[in-house]
Short mmCIF file of C-alpha atoms in Angstrom, two decimals:
data_model
loop_
_atom_site.label_atom_id
_atom_site.label_comp_id
_atom_site.label_asym_id
_atom_site.label_seq_id
_atom_site.Cartn_x
_atom_site.Cartn_y
_atom_site.Cartn_z
CA MET I 150 -69.97 8.90 54.28
CA PRO I 151 -68.99 5.21 54.69
CA PHE I 152 -65.61 4.31 56.17
CA ILE I 153 -65.22 1.58 53.57
CA ASP I 154 -67.61 1.73 50.58
CA LEU I 155 -68.45 -1.91 49.93
CA LYS I 156 -71.89 -0.92 48.56
CA ALA I 157 -70.29 0.92 45.61
CA GLN I 158 -68.04 -2.05 44.95
CA TYR I 159 -71.07 -4.46 45.00
CA ALA I 160 -72.96 -2.19 42.59
CA ALA I 161 -70.19 -2.27 40.11
CA LEU I 162 -69.85 -6.05 40.30
CA LYS I 163 -73.46 -7.08 41.14
CA ASP I 164 -74.12 -9.12 37.99
CA ARG I 165 -70.89 -11.11 38.04
CA ILE I 166 -71.24 -11.74 41.80
CA HIS I 167 -74.80 -13.05 41.28
CA GLU I 168 -73.66 -15.22 38.32
CA ARG I 169 -70.85 -16.65 40.36
CA MET I 170 -72.95 -17.36 43.42
CA GLN I 171 -75.84 -18.76 41.35
CA ALA I 172 -73.43 -21.27 39.71
CA VAL I 173 -72.56 -22.58 43.16
CA LEU I 174 -76.25 -22.79 44.15
CA ASP I 175 -76.90 -24.70 40.95
CA HIS I 176 -74.18 -27.30 41.33
CA GLY I 177 -74.67 -27.50 45.11
CA GLN I 178 -70.98 -28.28 46.05
CA TYR I 179 -70.88 -25.85 48.92
CA ILE I 180 -67.68 -27.31 50.42
CA MET I 181 -64.57 -27.81 48.26
CA GLY I 182 -66.54 -27.12 45.04
CA PRO I 183 -64.77 -26.39 41.79
CA GLU I 184 -64.55 -22.65 42.52
CA VAL I 185 -62.10 -23.39 45.31
CA LYS I 186 -59.50 -24.83 43.04
CA GLU I 187 -60.23 -22.22 40.33
CA LEU I 188 -59.58 -19.43 42.83
CA GLU I 189 -56.46 -21.00 44.20
CA THR I 190 -55.10 -21.30 40.64
CA GLN I 191 -55.80 -17.62 39.91
CA LEU I 192 -54.44 -16.39 43.21
CA ALA I 193 -51.19 -18.43 42.88
CA ALA I 194 -50.66 -16.98 39.44
CA HIS I 195 -51.39 -13.41 40.67
CA VAL I 196 -48.75 -13.82 43.49
CA GLY I 197 -46.30 -15.71 41.39
CA VAL I 198 -45.95 -18.85 43.57
CA LYS I 199 -46.50 -22.56 43.06
CA HIS I 200 -49.14 -23.13 45.75
CA CYS I 201 -52.19 -21.32 47.11
CA ILE I 202 -54.30 -22.98 49.77
CA THR I 203 -57.57 -21.19 50.52
CA VAL I 204 -58.67 -21.34 54.19
CA ALA I 205 -61.49 -20.27 56.48
CA SER I 206 -59.96 -16.92 57.54
CA GLY I 207 -56.83 -14.90 57.74
CA THR I 208 -56.38 -16.10 61.37
CA GLU I 209 -56.74 -19.71 60.24
CA ALA I 210 -54.07 -19.01 57.59
CA LEU I 211 -51.55 -18.03 60.21
CA LEU I 212 -52.50 -20.95 62.43
CA ILE I 213 -52.23 -23.50 59.69
CA ALA I 214 -48.87 -22.02 58.59
CA LEU I 215 -47.54 -22.51 62.07
CA MET I 216 -48.98 -25.97 62.36
CA ALA I 217 -47.41 -26.97 59.07
CA LEU I 218 -43.99 -25.80 60.47
CA ASP I 219 -44.73 -28.00 63.47
CA LEU I 220 -44.41 -25.15 66.01
CA GLN I 221 -43.97 -26.71 69.47
CA PRO I 222 -44.81 -25.41 73.00
CA GLY I 223 -42.08 -23.07 74.06
CA ASP I 224 -40.95 -22.21 70.56
CA GLU I 225 -40.48 -18.53 69.98
CA VAL I 226 -41.90 -16.51 67.07
CA ILE I 227 -40.52 -12.95 66.56
CA THR I 228 -43.17 -10.48 65.56
CA THR I 229 -44.55 -6.96 66.07
CA PRO I 230 -46.66 -5.84 69.06
CA PHE I 231 -48.41 -3.22 66.86
CA THR I 232 -50.94 -5.39 64.97
CA PHE I 233 -54.32 -7.07 65.34
CA ALA I 234 -54.46 -9.74 68.03
CA ALA I 235 -54.57 -12.60 65.54
CA THR I 236 -50.86 -12.37 64.71
CA ALA I 237 -49.98 -13.33 68.39
CA GLU I 238 -53.09 -15.27 69.10
CA VAL I 239 -52.17 -18.23 66.79
CA ILE I 240 -48.66 -18.41 68.36
CA VAL I 241 -50.12 -18.69 71.82
CA LEU I 242 -52.79 -21.12 70.84
CA LEU I 243 -50.09 -23.57 69.75
CA GLY I 244 -48.13 -23.10 73.06
CA GLY I 245 -45.52 -20.76 71.42
CA VAL I 246 -44.19 -17.55 72.74
CA PRO I 247 -44.57 -14.24 70.81
CA VAL I 248 -41.31 -12.25 71.08
CA PHE I 249 -42.19 -8.61 70.43
CA VAL I 250 -39.73 -6.32 68.63
CA ASP I 251 -40.41 -2.58 68.05
CA ILE I 252 -41.60 -0.96 64.86
CA GLU I 253 -40.19 1.67 62.59
CA PRO I 254 -41.73 4.95 63.87
CA ASP I 255 -42.50 6.24 60.32
CA SER I 256 -43.76 3.13 58.55
CA CYS I 257 -45.20 1.37 61.70
CA ASN I 258 -43.83 -1.91 60.28
CA LEU I 259 -41.58 -4.34 62.23
CA ASP I 260 -38.08 -2.83 62.40
CA ALA I 261 -35.84 -5.46 60.74
CA ARG I 262 -32.59 -3.87 62.45
CA LEU I 263 -33.92 -5.08 65.89
CA ILE I 264 -34.79 -8.69 65.00
CA GLU I 265 -31.31 -10.22 65.26
CA ALA I 266 -30.82 -9.15 68.89
CA ALA I 267 -34.05 -11.00 69.81
CA ILE I 268 -33.12 -14.35 68.40
CA THR I 269 -32.49 -17.13 70.85
CA PRO I 270 -31.98 -20.92 70.48
CA ARG I 271 -35.82 -21.19 70.92
CA THR I 272 -36.62 -19.02 67.92
CA ARG I 273 -38.43 -20.88 65.27
CA ALA I 274 -39.91 -18.33 63.01
CA ILE I 275 -40.16 -14.63 62.20
CA MET I 276 -43.65 -13.17 61.43
CA PRO I 277 -43.60 -9.62 60.05
CA VAL I 278 -46.91 -7.84 59.42
CA SER I 279 -47.45 -5.86 56.23
CA LEU I 280 -49.26 -3.28 58.13
CA TYR I 281 -51.77 -0.80 56.43
CA GLY I 282 -50.93 -2.40 53.00
CA GLN I 283 -47.15 -1.88 52.81
CA VAL I 284 -44.81 -4.88 52.96
CA ALA I 285 -42.05 -4.78 55.69
CA ASP I 286 -38.41 -5.10 54.65
CA MET I 287 -38.79 -8.70 53.64
CA ASP I 288 -35.40 -9.22 51.89
CA GLU I 289 -33.49 -8.08 55.07
CA ILE I 290 -35.74 -10.32 57.23
CA GLN I 291 -35.16 -13.21 54.93
CA ALA I 292 -31.34 -12.60 55.12
CA ILE I 293 -31.53 -12.57 58.89
CA ALA I 294 -33.49 -15.85 58.92
CA ALA I 295 -30.93 -17.48 56.62
CA ARG I 296 -28.06 -16.38 58.85
CA HIS I 297 -29.71 -18.16 61.78
CA GLY I 298 -30.13 -21.65 60.46
CA GLY I 299 -32.90 -21.06 57.96
CA LEU I 300 -35.65 -19.78 60.28
CA ALA I 301 -39.03 -19.78 58.68
CA VAL I 302 -40.45 -16.44 57.75
CA ILE I 303 -44.27 -15.92 57.61
CA GLU I 304 -45.60 -12.74 56.11
CA ASP I 305 -48.86 -11.71 57.78
CA ALA I 306 -50.22 -10.12 54.65
CA ALA I 307 -53.86 -9.73 55.82
CA GLN I 308 -53.74 -6.02 54.87
CA SER I 309 -51.45 -6.08 51.81
CA PHE I 310 -52.70 -8.51 49.19
CA GLY I 311 -51.95 -6.91 45.84
CA ALA I 312 -49.01 -4.82 47.15
CA SER I 313 -45.64 -4.82 45.53
CA TYR I 314 -42.09 -5.01 46.93
CA ARG I 315 -39.06 -4.62 44.72
CA GLY I 316 -40.98 -5.95 41.78
CA ARG I 317 -42.58 -8.94 43.57
CA LYS I 318 -45.89 -9.38 45.12
CA SER I 319 -46.89 -9.57 48.77
CA CYS I 320 -47.51 -13.18 49.83
CA GLY I 321 -44.72 -14.40 47.54
CA LEU I 322 -41.74 -13.19 49.49
CA SER I 323 -40.98 -15.83 52.16
CA THR I 324 -41.63 -19.31 53.42
CA TRP I 325 -45.29 -18.59 53.86
CA GLY I 326 -47.51 -15.66 52.82
CA ALA I 327 -50.85 -15.49 54.68
CA THR I 328 -53.70 -13.23 53.69
CA SER I 329 -57.28 -12.48 54.74
CA PHE I 330 -60.45 -12.00 52.68
CA PHE I 331 -62.38 -10.32 55.48
CA PRO I 332 -64.86 -8.04 53.70
CA SER I 333 -62.92 -4.81 54.53
CA LYS I 334 -59.50 -6.09 53.14
CA PRO I 335 -58.18 -5.03 49.67
CA LEU I 336 -59.63 -8.28 48.21
CA GLY I 337 -62.49 -9.31 50.42
CA CYS I 338 -65.29 -11.91 50.40
CA TYR I 339 -68.78 -11.53 52.06
CA GLY I 340 -67.85 -13.33 55.27
CA ASP I 341 -64.55 -14.88 56.44
CA GLY I 342 -61.88 -16.24 54.24
CA GLY I 343 -58.19 -16.38 53.70
CA ALA I 344 -55.30 -17.97 51.80
CA LEU I 345 -51.80 -19.26 52.22
CA PHE I 346 -49.06 -19.03 49.63
CA THR I 347 -45.78 -21.00 49.36
CA ASP I 348 -43.39 -22.56 46.86
CA ASP I 349 -42.61 -25.37 49.22
CA ASP I 350 -44.35 -28.54 48.06
CA ALA I 351 -44.19 -30.33 51.49
CA LEU I 352 -45.51 -27.27 53.42
CA ALA I 353 -48.36 -26.97 50.91
CA GLN I 354 -49.30 -30.57 51.24
CA ALA I 355 -49.23 -30.25 55.02
CA ALA I 356 -51.48 -27.22 54.92
CA ARG I 357 -53.94 -28.98 52.63
CA GLU I 358 -54.21 -31.81 55.03
CA ILE I 359 -54.37 -29.55 58.17
CA ARG I 360 -57.31 -27.64 56.74
CA VAL I 361 -59.43 -30.77 56.46
CA HIS I 362 -58.82 -32.10 59.95
CA GLY I 363 -55.35 -33.52 59.13
CA GLN I 364 -56.65 -35.96 56.44
CA SER I 365 -54.36 -37.21 53.77
CA GLN I 366 -57.32 -39.04 52.27
CA ARG I 367 -60.89 -39.42 53.56
CA TYR I 368 -60.96 -40.70 57.09
CA THR I 369 -57.10 -41.18 57.15
CA HIS I 370 -55.93 -38.59 59.63
CA THR I 371 -52.12 -38.28 59.01
CA ARG I 372 -51.67 -35.29 61.35
CA LEU I 373 -53.50 -32.95 63.61
CA GLY I 374 -55.75 -30.54 61.78
CA VAL I 375 -58.62 -28.12 62.01
CA GLY I 376 -61.86 -27.39 60.16
CA GLY I 377 -60.20 -24.72 58.10
CA ARG I 378 -61.66 -24.71 54.56
CA MET I 379 -62.86 -21.65 52.74
CA ASP I 380 -66.38 -22.38 51.48
CA THR I 381 -67.26 -22.45 47.82
CA LEU I 382 -69.71 -19.52 47.98
CA GLN I 383 -66.98 -17.21 49.38
CA CYS I 384 -64.56 -18.36 46.72
CA ALA I 385 -67.14 -17.53 44.13
CA VAL I 386 -67.44 -13.98 45.52
CA VAL I 387 -63.61 -13.50 45.42
CA LEU I 388 -63.50 -14.82 41.86
CA ALA I 389 -65.94 -12.16 40.80
CA LYS I 390 -64.05 -9.49 42.61
CA LEU I 391 -60.81 -10.55 41.02
CA GLU I 392 -62.09 -9.37 37.70
CA ARG I 393 -61.58 -5.72 38.66
CA PHE I 394 -58.88 -6.14 41.33
CA ASP I 395 -56.06 -4.67 39.23
CA TRP I 396 -58.22 -1.59 38.66
CA GLU I 397 -58.99 -1.38 42.44
CA ILE I 398 -55.26 -1.58 43.34
CA ALA I 399 -54.49 1.17 40.89
CA GLN I 400 -57.26 3.26 42.43
CA ARG I 401 -55.94 2.62 45.92
CA LEU I 402 -52.44 3.64 45.02
CA ALA I 403 -53.75 6.81 43.42
CA ILE I 404 -56.17 7.66 46.20
CA GLY I 405 -53.40 7.10 48.75
CA GLU I 406 -50.98 9.29 46.83
CA ARG I 407 -53.63 12.08 46.57
CA TYR I 408 -54.31 11.84 50.38
CA GLN I 409 -50.59 12.17 51.05
CA ALA I 410 -50.42 15.30 48.86
CA LEU I 411 -53.52 16.83 50.37
CA LEU I 412 -52.14 16.34 53.91
CA ALA I 413 -48.83 18.04 53.13
CA GLY I 414 -48.42 20.97 55.40
CA LEU I 415 -51.01 19.84 58.06
CA PRO I 416 -49.75 19.01 61.51
CA VAL I 417 -49.93 15.27 61.06
CA GLN I 418 -47.44 12.49 60.61
CA ARG I 419 -47.98 10.78 57.28
CA LEU I 420 -47.13 7.14 56.84
CA ALA I 421 -43.73 6.75 55.17
CA VAL I 422 -43.91 4.60 52.06
CA ARG I 423 -40.49 3.29 50.97
CA GLU I 424 -39.26 3.91 47.41
CA ASP I 425 -38.80 0.10 46.67
CA ARG I 426 -42.37 -0.77 47.45
CA ASP I 427 -45.97 0.54 47.37
CA CYS I 428 -48.88 0.53 49.81
CA VAL I 429 -52.40 -0.68 48.89
CA TRP I 430 -53.86 1.23 51.92
CA ALA I 431 -56.04 -1.36 53.63
CA GLN I 432 -56.40 1.53 56.01
CA PHE I 433 -55.28 5.08 55.27
CA THR I 434 -53.62 5.79 58.56
CA LEU I 435 -51.72 8.88 59.92
CA GLN I 436 -50.66 9.99 63.32
CA VAL I 437 -51.93 13.02 65.20
CA ASP I 438 -51.57 14.55 68.59
CA ASP I 439 -54.74 14.98 70.79
CA ARG I 440 -56.29 12.14 68.84
CA GLU I 441 -59.57 11.86 70.79
CA ALA I 442 -60.32 15.57 70.25
CA VAL I 443 -59.59 15.28 66.56
CA ILE I 444 -61.84 12.18 66.21
CA ALA I 445 -64.73 14.07 68.02
CA ARG I 446 -64.40 16.96 65.60
CA LEU I 447 -64.28 14.69 62.57
CA ASN I 448 -67.23 12.70 63.67
CA ALA I 449 -69.20 15.85 64.31
CA ALA I 450 -68.43 16.85 60.70
CA GLY I 451 -69.74 13.52 59.39
CA VAL I 452 -66.38 11.91 58.76
CA PRO I 453 -66.07 8.30 60.27
CA THR I 454 -62.76 7.24 61.69
CA ALA I 455 -61.07 4.18 63.20
CA ILE I 456 -58.01 3.32 65.21
CA HIS I 457 -55.73 0.57 64.08
CA TYR I 458 -54.61 -0.16 66.89
CA PRO I 459 -55.24 1.52 70.26
CA LYS I 460 -53.13 -0.76 72.43
CA PRO I 461 -50.08 -2.85 71.49
CA LEU I 462 -50.22 -6.55 72.22
CA HIS I 463 -47.57 -6.63 74.96
CA LEU I 464 -49.96 -4.47 77.00
CA GLN I 465 -53.08 -6.51 76.39
CA PRO I 466 -54.15 -8.65 79.38
CA ALA I 467 -54.38 -11.85 77.30
CA TYR I 468 -50.71 -11.53 76.12
CA ALA I 469 -48.86 -9.58 78.80
CA GLN I 470 -47.80 -12.80 80.65
CA ARG I 471 -47.57 -14.98 77.53
CA CYS I 472 -45.00 -13.05 75.53
CA ARG I 473 -41.34 -12.09 75.73
CA VAL I 474 -40.25 -8.44 75.38
CA PRO I 475 -36.45 -8.45 74.97
CA ALA I 476 -36.19 -4.60 74.70
CA PRO I 477 -38.41 -1.58 75.31
CA LEU I 478 -41.18 -0.82 72.65
CA PRO I 479 -41.43 2.93 72.62
CA HIS I 480 -42.39 3.33 68.93
CA ALA I 481 -45.21 0.86 69.20
CA GLU I 482 -46.56 2.42 72.34
CA ALA I 483 -46.31 5.95 70.81
CA ALA I 484 -48.07 4.83 67.57
CA ALA I 485 -50.95 3.30 69.53
CA ARG I 486 -51.50 6.66 71.17
CA ARG I 487 -51.47 8.55 67.90
CA VAL I 488 -52.71 6.59 64.95
CA LEU I 489 -55.86 7.54 63.23
CA SER I 490 -57.43 5.92 60.13
CA LEU I 491 -59.56 7.96 57.59
CA PRO I 492 -62.14 6.67 55.06
CA MET I 493 -60.51 4.69 52.32
CA SER I 494 -61.68 2.33 49.47
CA ALA I 495 -61.11 1.91 45.78
CA ASP I 496 -64.41 3.78 45.18
CA LEU I 497 -63.70 6.82 47.31
CA GLN I 498 -64.49 9.85 45.19
CA PRO I 499 -62.29 12.96 44.97
CA ALA I 500 -65.12 15.09 46.42
CA GLN I 501 -65.44 12.77 49.46
CA GLN I 502 -61.64 12.88 49.85
CA ASP I 503 -61.60 16.65 49.82
CA GLN I 504 -64.44 16.59 52.41
CA VAL I 505 -62.36 14.39 54.67
CA VAL I 506 -59.27 16.50 54.41
CA ALA I 507 -61.23 19.81 54.81
CA ALA I 508 -62.80 18.43 58.02
CA LEU I 509 -59.42 17.20 59.29
CA ARG I 510 -57.86 20.61 58.62
CA ALA I 511 -60.63 22.24 60.66
CA ALA I 512 -60.32 19.58 63.39
CA LEU I 513 -56.52 20.32 63.67
CA ALA I 514 -57.02 24.17 63.76
#
């Protein structure tokens, strides 16, 4: 059983993927070809914002967002310690300081109630992560940012593209939305890729310049930049995948809901999904005691697993001395000891799901 069934998705989209990629091979514009603009237009419409800027990866999206905001050495960015390293990595690369605030124990998202106490005169931005495919409490975070001089809010939506929050789409809820098209994401390409979303014309223009080495026109370098373009072939893949993306999101929602129902009564902690939003389940994650023993039994039964994530960032060697932790982080540390991800994709079949849950029930016995 695959952990994420990309082969089934490819089989369903094979002809359209081949057609899209062949078109690129025929016209030969491998960098900034017409598919780049076509994809940006479709993605902006999907999210409901004015601007989409495709970039080389989800990490590059976060980096460029911070560069467009002119993050300076010593500036602080409030974020979660319970996330992939890229969230803090980009802050540190620019000389900034990640300020870690604890998570909600039931959703594993950044706890908005704890943000205000962490704000200082050096705070420049807040970067919530829409973990596992569920958006954090963005309206409350936006309200906090507004009360403190209009701080920028960057949604790290690497796992939540396609998710909804109070009738709006992830990536269209704040100053910047940043997502990833890594192959395992809800909308993935066949390599690295990502995108930025904003309604701010000036920030969008800055990001477009930054992704091409800071050029406002060829060989005129207006600002510092990076080589951050998403190549045309990867845009072609995502264009093909967009054709069934709405169906895939509906499947993810249904499969996630079925998992939640099947797990009722088992000695596991299910992820809480708030009533005013949904979860597109980039990972179907729960919490268990004695995790290593459970994993061993699941693997022996032919069920693959993963851990997202086994150690919070404030305890990672690269970040321990480069961050600020204004208060204890017990929920992030507890989640890191207990989270376990099960097989999940839009093509997961009911019989496979039943097999996973039966193996988990036996592993917990």
